[in-house]
mmCIF file of C-alpha atoms in Angstrom:
data_model
loop_
_atom_site.group_PDB
_atom_site.id
_atom_site.type_symbol
_atom_site.label_atom_id
_atom_site.label_comp_id
_atom_site.label_asym_id
_atom_site.label_seq_id
_atom_site.Cartn_x
_atom_site.Cartn_y
_atom_site.Cartn_z
ATOM 1 C CA MET A 9 -148.184 79.053 37.356
ATOM 2 C CA THR A 10 -146.576 75.647 36.875
ATOM 3 C CA THR A 11 -142.817 75.746 36.467
ATOM 4 C CA PHE A 12 -141.651 74.170 33.216
ATOM 5 C CA VAL A 13 -138.876 71.615 33.805
ATOM 6 C CA PRO A 14 -137.487 70.531 30.420
ATOM 7 C CA ALA A 15 -137.560 66.785 29.809
ATOM 8 C CA MET A 16 -134.161 66.888 28.102
ATOM 9 C CA GLU A 17 -132.679 68.615 31.157
ATOM 10 C CA ARG A 18 -134.008 65.898 33.462
ATOM 11 C CA GLN A 19 -132.978 62.972 31.281
ATOM 12 C CA THR A 20 -129.619 64.174 30.026
ATOM 13 C CA PHE A 21 -128.263 66.076 32.996
ATOM 14 C CA GLY A 22 -129.759 64.184 35.913
ATOM 15 C CA GLU A 23 -127.719 63.181 38.936
ATOM 16 C CA SER A 24 -127.309 59.605 37.703
ATOM 17 C CA THR A 25 -125.856 60.671 34.347
ATOM 18 C CA ILE A 26 -122.088 60.963 33.906
ATOM 19 C CA ASN A 27 -121.781 62.127 30.296
ATOM 20 C CA PRO A 28 -122.910 65.778 29.998
ATOM 21 C CA LEU A 29 -122.806 65.885 26.173
ATOM 22 C CA HIS A 30 -125.824 65.248 23.968
ATOM 23 C CA THR A 31 -125.698 62.303 21.553
ATOM 24 C CA GLY A 32 -126.268 64.683 18.640
ATOM 25 C CA PHE A 33 -123.115 66.627 19.513
ATOM 26 C CA LEU A 34 -121.041 63.449 19.774
ATOM 27 C CA LEU A 35 -122.419 62.139 16.466
ATOM 28 C CA SER A 36 -121.553 65.424 14.733
ATOM 29 C CA PHE A 37 -118.043 65.356 16.209
ATOM 30 C CA ALA A 38 -117.469 61.741 15.127
ATOM 31 C CA PHE A 39 -118.834 62.334 11.601
ATOM 32 C CA THR A 40 -116.534 65.355 11.243
ATOM 33 C CA ALA A 41 -113.415 63.464 12.308
ATOM 34 C CA LEU A 42 -114.192 60.478 10.069
ATOM 35 C CA THR A 43 -115.023 62.662 7.058
ATOM 36 C CA LEU A 44 -111.822 64.721 7.279
ATOM 37 C CA VAL A 45 -109.666 61.630 7.826
ATOM 38 C CA LEU A 46 -111.337 60.034 4.787
ATOM 39 C CA GLY A 47 -110.777 63.224 2.792
ATOM 40 C CA ALA A 48 -107.070 63.240 3.723
ATOM 41 C CA TYR A 49 -106.782 59.561 2.799
ATOM 42 C CA LEU A 50 -108.440 60.005 -0.607
ATOM 43 C CA TRP A 51 -107.114 63.416 -1.674
ATOM 44 C CA GLY A 52 -104.144 64.136 0.591
ATOM 45 C CA ALA A 53 -103.517 67.715 1.661
ATOM 46 C CA GLY A 54 -106.347 68.965 -0.586
ATOM 47 C CA GLY A 55 -108.924 66.684 0.997
ATOM 48 C CA ALA A 56 -110.109 69.273 3.494
ATOM 49 C CA ALA A 57 -110.846 71.795 0.738
ATOM 50 C CA VAL A 58 -112.877 69.175 -1.132
ATOM 51 C CA VAL A 59 -114.958 68.455 1.973
ATOM 52 C CA VAL A 60 -115.374 72.073 3.099
ATOM 53 C CA VAL A 61 -116.559 73.252 -0.318
ATOM 54 C CA GLY A 62 -118.431 70.085 -1.303
ATOM 55 C CA MET A 63 -120.497 70.035 1.878
ATOM 56 C CA GLY A 64 -120.525 73.828 2.152
ATOM 57 C CA TRP A 65 -122.716 74.763 -0.803
ATOM 58 C CA PRO A 66 -125.687 72.599 0.326
ATOM 59 C CA HIS A 67 -125.394 74.031 3.850
ATOM 60 C CA VAL A 68 -125.341 77.626 2.614
ATOM 61 C CA VAL A 69 -128.166 77.076 0.106
ATOM 62 C CA LEU A 70 -130.420 75.336 2.635
ATOM 63 C CA GLY A 71 -129.784 78.004 5.238
ATOM 64 C CA PHE A 72 -130.570 80.770 2.766
ATOM 65 C CA LEU A 73 -133.743 79.062 1.507
ATOM 66 C CA PHE A 74 -135.253 79.071 4.987
ATOM 67 C CA TYR A 75 -134.056 82.636 5.533
ATOM 68 C CA ALA A 76 -135.594 83.685 2.201
ATOM 69 C CA ARG A 77 -139.063 82.895 3.552
ATOM 70 C CA ARG A 78 -138.759 86.125 5.553
ATOM 71 C CA LEU A 79 -137.803 88.068 2.420
ATOM 72 C CA VAL A 80 -140.897 86.746 0.645
ATOM 73 C CA ARG A 81 -143.312 87.370 3.533
ATOM 74 C CA ASP A 82 -141.920 90.638 4.905
ATOM 75 C CA ALA A 83 -140.967 92.866 2.006
ATOM 76 C CA GLY A 84 -140.099 95.849 4.241
ATOM 77 C CA PRO A 85 -137.785 95.389 7.251
ATOM 78 C CA ALA A 86 -136.535 91.947 6.221
ATOM 79 C CA ARG A 87 -135.328 93.146 2.830
ATOM 80 C CA LEU A 88 -133.806 96.265 4.343
ATOM 81 C CA ASN A 89 -131.903 94.117 6.879
ATOM 82 C CA PHE A 90 -130.779 91.772 4.121
ATOM 83 C CA SER A 91 -129.476 94.680 2.032
ATOM 84 C CA ALA A 92 -127.454 95.973 4.996
ATOM 85 C CA LEU A 93 -126.019 92.506 5.700
ATOM 86 C CA LEU A 94 -125.173 92.046 2.030
ATOM 87 C CA LEU A 95 -123.262 95.334 2.065
ATOM 88 C CA ALA A 96 -121.410 94.175 5.203
ATOM 89 C CA THR A 97 -120.480 90.955 3.387
ATOM 90 C CA VAL A 98 -119.121 92.921 0.434
ATOM 91 C CA ALA A 99 -117.113 95.169 2.780
ATOM 92 C CA ILE A 100 -115.525 92.216 4.622
ATOM 93 C CA SER A 101 -114.793 90.417 1.346
ATOM 94 C CA PHE A 102 -113.260 93.549 -0.185
ATOM 95 C CA ALA A 103 -111.049 94.028 2.873
ATOM 96 C CA HIS A 104 -109.901 90.418 2.588
ATOM 97 C CA SER A 105 -109.104 90.879 -1.104
ATOM 98 C CA LEU A 106 -106.844 93.847 -0.244
ATOM 99 C CA SER A 107 -105.110 92.281 2.761
ATOM 100 C CA ASP A 108 -105.342 88.712 4.036
ATOM 101 C CA ILE A 109 -107.627 88.756 7.103
ATOM 102 C CA THR A 110 -108.114 84.986 7.309
ATOM 103 C CA THR A 111 -107.460 85.066 11.069
ATOM 104 C CA VAL A 112 -110.248 87.621 11.527
ATOM 105 C CA ILE A 113 -112.597 85.516 9.382
ATOM 106 C CA TYR A 114 -111.656 82.474 11.470
ATOM 107 C CA VAL A 115 -112.643 84.235 14.707
ATOM 108 C CA TYR A 116 -115.772 85.528 12.930
ATOM 109 C CA PHE A 117 -116.787 81.964 12.084
ATOM 110 C CA VAL A 118 -115.947 80.787 15.625
ATOM 111 C CA TYR A 119 -118.537 83.264 16.885
ATOM 112 C CA HIS A 120 -121.127 81.973 14.398
ATOM 113 C CA ALA A 121 -120.533 78.294 15.214
ATOM 114 C CA LEU A 122 -120.488 78.947 18.963
ATOM 115 C CA ARG A 123 -123.736 80.905 18.874
ATOM 116 C CA ASP A 124 -125.425 78.086 16.960
ATOM 117 C CA GLU A 125 -124.143 75.462 19.407
ATOM 118 C CA ILE A 126 -125.426 77.433 22.421
ATOM 119 C CA PHE A 127 -128.807 77.804 20.709
ATOM 120 C CA ILE A 128 -128.876 74.083 19.844
ATOM 121 C CA TYR A 129 -128.022 73.220 23.463
ATOM 122 C CA HIS A 130 -130.922 75.332 24.772
ATOM 123 C CA GLN A 131 -133.308 73.865 22.209
ATOM 124 C CA ARG A 132 -132.352 70.306 23.095
ATOM 125 C CA ARG A 133 -132.682 70.804 26.832
ATOM 126 C CA THR A 134 -136.180 72.299 26.403
ATOM 127 C CA ASP A 135 -137.494 69.840 23.787
ATOM 128 C CA HIS A 136 -137.141 72.566 21.135
ATOM 129 C CA ARG A 137 -139.275 75.136 22.971
ATOM 130 C CA TYR A 138 -136.552 77.627 23.870
ATOM 131 C CA ARG A 139 -137.338 81.277 23.119
ATOM 132 C CA GLY A 140 -134.823 83.065 25.353
ATOM 133 C CA ARG A 141 -131.577 84.874 24.602
ATOM 134 C CA VAL A 142 -128.684 82.908 23.171
ATOM 135 C CA PHE A 143 -126.053 84.996 24.924
ATOM 136 C CA ASP A 144 -127.173 85.228 28.523
ATOM 137 C CA ARG A 145 -124.544 85.765 31.231
ATOM 138 C CA GLY A 146 -123.150 82.250 30.887
ATOM 139 C CA GLY A 147 -123.274 82.406 27.101
ATOM 140 C CA LEU A 148 -121.386 85.700 27.047
ATOM 141 C CA ALA A 149 -118.701 84.289 29.345
ATOM 142 C CA LEU A 150 -118.324 81.289 27.033
ATOM 143 C CA LEU A 151 -118.220 83.560 23.976
ATOM 144 C CA ILE A 152 -115.494 85.788 25.429
ATOM 145 C CA SER A 153 -113.339 82.892 26.646
ATOM 146 C CA THR A 154 -113.673 80.960 23.378
ATOM 147 C CA THR A 155 -112.966 84.012 21.219
ATOM 148 C CA LEU A 156 -109.873 84.816 23.298
ATOM 149 C CA LEU A 157 -108.745 81.205 23.048
ATOM 150 C CA ALA A 158 -109.234 81.232 19.276
ATOM 151 C CA GLY A 159 -107.278 84.481 18.984
ATOM 152 C CA VAL A 160 -104.423 83.286 21.215
ATOM 153 C CA SER A 161 -104.155 80.011 19.298
ATOM 154 C CA GLN A 162 -103.594 82.069 16.125
ATOM 155 C CA LEU A 163 -100.990 84.338 17.768
ATOM 156 C CA GLN A 164 -99.277 81.933 20.168
ATOM 157 C CA ASN A 165 -95.797 82.831 18.923
ATOM 158 C CA LYS A 166 -96.325 86.331 20.323
ATOM 159 C CA ILE A 167 -97.372 85.260 23.831
ATOM 160 C CA PRO A 168 -95.185 87.085 26.431
ATOM 161 C CA ALA A 169 -92.623 84.974 28.281
ATOM 162 C CA TRP A 170 -94.169 85.812 31.674
ATOM 163 C CA ILE A 171 -97.363 84.050 30.539
ATOM 164 C CA PHE A 172 -95.784 81.144 28.643
ATOM 165 C CA PRO A 173 -92.068 80.566 29.488
ATOM 166 C CA LYS A 174 -89.660 80.332 26.550
ATOM 167 C CA SER A 175 -88.197 77.118 27.948
ATOM 168 C CA LEU A 176 -91.618 75.484 27.713
ATOM 169 C CA ALA A 177 -92.353 77.095 24.349
ATOM 170 C CA ALA A 178 -89.257 75.364 22.942
ATOM 171 C CA VAL A 179 -90.938 71.961 23.394
ATOM 172 C CA PRO A 180 -92.783 70.924 20.182
ATOM 173 C CA HIS A 181 -96.535 71.623 20.429
ATOM 174 C CA SER A 182 -96.080 72.674 24.050
ATOM 175 C CA PHE A 183 -98.812 75.321 23.930
ATOM 176 C CA GLU A 184 -101.431 72.905 22.569
ATOM 177 C CA LEU A 185 -100.387 70.108 24.933
ATOM 178 C CA VAL A 186 -100.584 72.364 27.999
ATOM 179 C CA LEU A 187 -103.950 73.687 26.834
ATOM 180 C CA CYS A 188 -105.174 70.155 26.194
ATOM 181 C CA GLY A 189 -104.060 69.035 29.665
ATOM 182 C CA LEU A 190 -105.836 71.936 31.362
ATOM 183 C CA ALA A 191 -108.995 71.318 29.333
ATOM 184 C CA LEU A 192 -108.931 67.612 30.232
ATOM 185 C CA LEU A 193 -108.529 68.420 33.934
ATOM 186 C CA LEU A 194 -111.431 70.892 33.918
ATOM 187 C CA ALA A 195 -113.661 68.570 31.893
ATOM 188 C CA THR A 196 -112.953 65.640 34.227
ATOM 189 C CA LEU A 197 -113.672 67.707 37.329
ATOM 190 C CA SER A 198 -116.902 69.010 35.778
ATOM 191 C CA VAL A 199 -118.138 65.546 34.772
ATOM 192 C CA PHE A 200 -117.698 64.238 38.331
ATOM 193 C CA ARG A 201 -118.967 67.541 39.805
ATOM 194 C CA ILE A 202 -115.809 68.352 41.766
ATOM 195 C CA PRO A 203 -116.234 70.728 43.482
ATOM 196 C CA ARG A 204 -119.965 70.290 43.725
ATOM 197 C CA SER A 205 -120.529 73.936 44.652
ATOM 198 C CA ILE A 206 -119.365 74.941 41.148
ATOM 199 C CA PHE A 207 -120.514 72.088 38.925
ATOM 200 C CA GLY A 208 -123.432 70.573 40.852
ATOM 201 C CA GLN A 209 -126.225 72.662 39.342
ATOM 202 C CA ARG A 210 -124.555 73.919 36.163
ATOM 203 C CA PRO A 211 -125.195 71.407 33.345
ATOM 204 C CA ALA A 212 -124.463 74.024 30.670
ATOM 205 C CA PHE A 213 -121.031 74.704 32.204
ATOM 206 C CA ARG A 214 -120.267 70.975 32.310
ATOM 207 C CA SER A 215 -121.280 70.568 28.677
ATOM 208 C CA ALA A 216 -119.193 73.559 27.604
ATOM 209 C CA LEU A 217 -116.037 72.276 29.331
ATOM 210 C CA SER A 218 -116.441 68.771 27.897
ATOM 211 C CA ALA A 219 -117.035 70.139 24.391
ATOM 212 C CA MET A 220 -114.072 72.490 24.719
ATOM 213 C CA PHE A 221 -111.794 69.604 25.677
ATOM 214 C CA LEU A 222 -112.878 67.596 22.600
ATOM 215 C CA PHE A 223 -112.216 70.531 20.281
ATOM 216 C CA ILE A 224 -108.837 71.340 21.841
ATOM 217 C CA ALA A 225 -107.885 67.651 21.649
ATOM 218 C CA ALA A 226 -108.850 67.609 17.967
ATOM 219 C CA MET A 227 -106.844 70.782 17.305
ATOM 220 C CA THR A 228 -103.810 69.345 19.100
ATOM 221 C CA GLY A 229 -104.037 65.958 17.383
ATOM 222 C CA MET A 230 -104.332 67.547 13.948
ATOM 223 C CA LYS A 231 -101.314 69.781 14.523
ATOM 224 C CA VAL A 232 -99.184 66.886 15.783
ATOM 225 C CA ALA A 233 -100.270 64.795 12.780
ATOM 226 C CA ARG A 234 -99.308 67.545 10.322
ATOM 227 C CA SER A 235 -95.862 67.848 11.919
ATOM 228 C CA ASN A 236 -95.430 64.124 11.214
ATOM 229 C CA ASN A 237 -96.381 64.562 7.540
ATOM 230 C CA ILE A 238 -99.907 63.221 7.943
ATOM 231 C CA PRO A 239 -102.045 65.462 5.676
ATOM 232 C CA LEU A 240 -104.719 66.533 8.161
ATOM 233 C CA PRO A 241 -106.151 70.051 7.743
ATOM 234 C CA LEU A 242 -106.075 73.141 9.920
ATOM 235 C CA PHE A 243 -108.570 73.260 12.776
ATOM 236 C CA PHE A 244 -110.634 75.865 10.907
ATOM 237 C CA SER A 245 -111.664 73.142 8.445
ATOM 238 C CA PHE A 246 -112.639 70.870 11.336
ATOM 239 C CA LEU A 247 -114.807 73.583 12.874
ATOM 240 C CA VAL A 248 -116.543 74.371 9.571
ATOM 241 C CA VAL A 249 -117.326 70.720 8.777
ATOM 242 C CA PHE A 250 -118.496 70.140 12.357
ATOM 243 C CA HIS A 251 -120.874 73.082 11.911
ATOM 244 C CA TYR A 252 -122.319 71.427 8.788
ATOM 245 C CA PHE A 253 -122.912 68.086 10.509
ATOM 246 C CA SER A 254 -124.236 69.687 13.692
ATOM 247 C CA TRP A 255 -126.819 71.618 11.698
ATOM 248 C CA TYR A 256 -127.940 68.484 9.803
ATOM 249 C CA VAL A 257 -128.238 66.368 12.955
ATOM 250 C CA PHE A 258 -130.111 69.100 14.811
ATOM 251 C CA ASN A 259 -132.580 69.669 11.981
ATOM 252 C CA LEU A 260 -133.322 65.950 11.703
ATOM 253 C CA GLU A 261 -134.019 65.972 15.450
ATOM 254 C CA LYS A 262 -136.473 68.865 14.990
ATOM 255 C CA ILE A 263 -138.184 67.140 12.070
ATOM 256 C CA LYS A 264 -138.592 63.941 14.097
ATOM 257 C CA LEU A 265 -140.136 65.922 16.956
ATOM 258 C CA ARG A 266 -142.607 67.617 14.586
ATOM 259 C CA GLN A 267 -143.813 64.345 13.058
ATOM 260 C CA GLY A 268 -146.240 63.634 15.895
ATOM 261 C CA LYS A 269 -147.693 67.148 15.945
ATOM 262 C CA THR A 270 -150.827 68.360 14.207
ATOM 263 C CA LEU A 271 -150.097 70.591 11.245
ATOM 264 C CA SER A 272 -152.203 73.481 9.987
ATOM 265 C CA HIS A 273 -155.130 72.544 7.714
ATOM 266 C CA LYS A 274 -154.125 75.350 5.352
ATOM 267 C CA SER A 275 -152.460 74.110 2.189
ATOM 268 C CA PRO A 276 -149.407 76.298 1.454
ATOM 269 C CA GLN A 277 -148.645 77.240 -2.111
ATOM 270 C CA GLY A 278 -145.528 78.081 -4.101
ATOM 271 C CA PHE A 279 -142.373 78.718 -2.111
ATOM 272 C CA ASP A 280 -144.019 77.877 1.239
ATOM 273 C CA ARG A 281 -145.128 74.520 -0.184
ATOM 274 C CA PHE A 282 -141.555 73.785 -1.293
ATOM 275 C CA LEU A 283 -140.190 74.629 2.159
ATOM 276 C CA GLN A 284 -142.838 72.435 3.784
ATOM 277 C CA ILE A 285 -141.674 69.489 1.656
ATOM 278 C CA VAL A 286 -138.020 70.166 2.480
ATOM 279 C CA GLY A 287 -139.068 70.384 6.142
ATOM 280 C CA THR A 288 -140.158 66.737 6.162
ATOM 281 C CA ARG A 289 -137.680 63.960 6.914
ATOM 282 C CA ASN A 290 -137.748 62.439 3.418
ATOM 283 C CA GLY A 291 -137.794 65.827 1.723
ATOM 284 C CA PHE A 292 -134.876 67.091 3.798
ATOM 285 C CA LEU A 293 -132.800 63.958 3.170
ATOM 286 C CA VAL A 294 -133.514 63.813 -0.570
ATOM 287 C CA PHE A 295 -132.847 67.522 -1.113
ATOM 288 C CA THR A 296 -129.682 67.476 1.026
ATOM 289 C CA LEU A 297 -128.260 64.378 -0.677
ATOM 290 C CA ALA A 298 -129.074 65.769 -4.137
ATOM 291 C CA MET A 299 -127.449 69.102 -3.315
ATOM 292 C CA ASN A 300 -124.336 67.376 -1.956
ATOM 293 C CA ALA A 301 -124.094 65.223 -5.088
ATOM 294 C CA ILE A 302 -124.289 68.311 -7.325
ATOM 295 C CA SER A 303 -121.825 70.237 -5.157
ATOM 296 C CA PHE A 304 -119.216 67.451 -5.031
ATOM 297 C CA ALA A 305 -119.598 66.959 -8.790
ATOM 298 C CA GLY A 306 -118.719 70.631 -9.199
ATOM 299 C CA VAL A 307 -115.682 70.318 -6.900
ATOM 300 C CA PHE A 308 -114.391 67.242 -8.750
ATOM 301 C CA SER A 309 -114.935 68.977 -12.102
ATOM 302 C CA TYR A 310 -112.855 71.880 -10.853
ATOM 303 C CA LEU A 311 -110.097 69.517 -9.698
ATOM 304 C CA LEU A 312 -110.041 67.825 -13.118
ATOM 305 C CA LEU A 313 -110.176 71.115 -15.039
ATOM 306 C CA LYS A 314 -107.740 73.269 -13.083
ATOM 307 C CA ASP A 315 -107.563 75.802 -15.926
ATOM 308 C CA SER A 316 -111.295 76.481 -15.743
ATOM 309 C CA HIS A 317 -111.391 79.832 -13.944
ATOM 310 C CA TRP A 318 -115.175 80.072 -13.900
ATOM 311 C CA LEU A 319 -115.410 76.774 -12.003
ATOM 312 C CA GLY A 320 -112.788 78.079 -9.583
ATOM 313 C CA TYR A 321 -115.006 81.027 -8.652
ATOM 314 C CA ALA A 322 -117.632 78.561 -7.394
ATOM 315 C CA PHE A 323 -115.672 75.541 -6.200
ATOM 316 C CA SER A 324 -112.211 76.625 -5.043
ATOM 317 C CA LEU A 325 -111.693 77.139 -1.323
ATOM 318 C CA LYS A 326 -110.167 80.567 -2.001
ATOM 319 C CA TYR A 327 -113.441 81.965 -3.338
ATOM 320 C CA PHE A 328 -115.761 79.804 -1.243
ATOM 321 C CA LEU A 329 -114.395 81.637 1.796
ATOM 322 C CA TYR A 330 -116.408 84.654 0.612
ATOM 323 C CA ILE A 331 -119.553 82.483 0.517
ATOM 324 C CA LEU A 332 -118.912 81.483 4.126
ATOM 325 C CA VAL A 333 -118.574 85.159 5.053
ATOM 326 C CA PHE A 334 -121.952 85.780 3.387
ATOM 327 C CA HIS A 335 -123.497 82.842 5.284
ATOM 328 C CA VAL A 336 -122.191 84.022 8.652
ATOM 329 C CA THR A 337 -123.126 87.671 8.061
ATOM 330 C CA VAL A 338 -126.693 86.886 6.980
ATOM 331 C CA SER A 339 -127.155 84.847 10.165
ATOM 332 C CA PHE A 340 -127.085 88.159 12.054
ATOM 333 C CA ALA A 341 -130.516 89.025 10.632
ATOM 334 C CA PRO A 342 -133.076 89.623 13.420
ATOM 335 C CA LYS A 343 -135.138 86.524 14.160
ATOM 336 C CA PRO A 344 -138.933 86.772 14.185
ATOM 337 C CA VAL A 345 -140.382 86.573 17.721
ATOM 338 C CA ALA A 346 -142.646 83.559 18.200
ATOM 339 C CA PRO A 347 -144.962 82.826 21.125
ATOM 340 C CA ALA A 348 -143.446 80.582 23.796
ATOM 341 C CA ALA A 349 -146.019 77.859 23.205
ATOM 342 C CA THR A 350 -145.221 77.534 19.504
ATOM 343 C CA ALA A 351 -143.227 74.464 18.545
ATOM 344 C CA ALA A 352 -139.770 75.076 17.105
#
């Protein structure tokens, strides 16, 4: 049997390559930073809410449309799973309505975004042929460390003195700056494969450390900016908007890869036909742009008509948080198993 060596792995993570991050990741990161800075410039402290909700509805709707194909085709297990996930969404939302669990929801979304990024990494390195587990040993280690980091960042004021000395904690933003310095050191060592025994044959580890540094740097920069009265949002908003852009960039990559492949001669009808159109480059772009235009129109209408409670249920960040919980919870639905040779 011939061993499959992914083209993306050879080209992106070869010995002659210094940068371990994929262009799609860097584009998503740059788009996120520019969009949130523009939002802060145009709408001040409320700019992040405008962006998160305005871009959020199209992301949630598109994700659910492709998930709904399973509900249409598989009326048994798929609908049963969806009902259970919907009940879980209601339970989490009800708990949040009784007592603010925003920190828990933040960590919940961190898990969702991280899982998607690991999956996207594997798909890119295998030219979109990956069919393995998302959380293998390395993925689980990354999940645990990132979740702990997210939790500690939310509870840093309660870190024991023997872990983080009070004298250092008295320095403004000391926790973030120390974390940023450590992340930069690890990322630099990983990029130059020092020591080689650890980083030489671990491209995923190198990518994870470089990505982690960029996110920690963004979190630190945003916090420093807010302390200097620059209206940048909390890091949660950055992570959510990055997730939107990452998903768009990744799907456009998949669509481009599919363009040269032979499609089935069967002509789909109804809902499948609609999804096939949305799955083309032009269809995806037109539908996404139209949805974003409608969504931002709703957000701006809500901002102009603050007394309109029914608009607030759809376009205020307070209630849109429940939609994000629904989106994350539904993503736990079991994925259909496809043969390894099938294109993604």
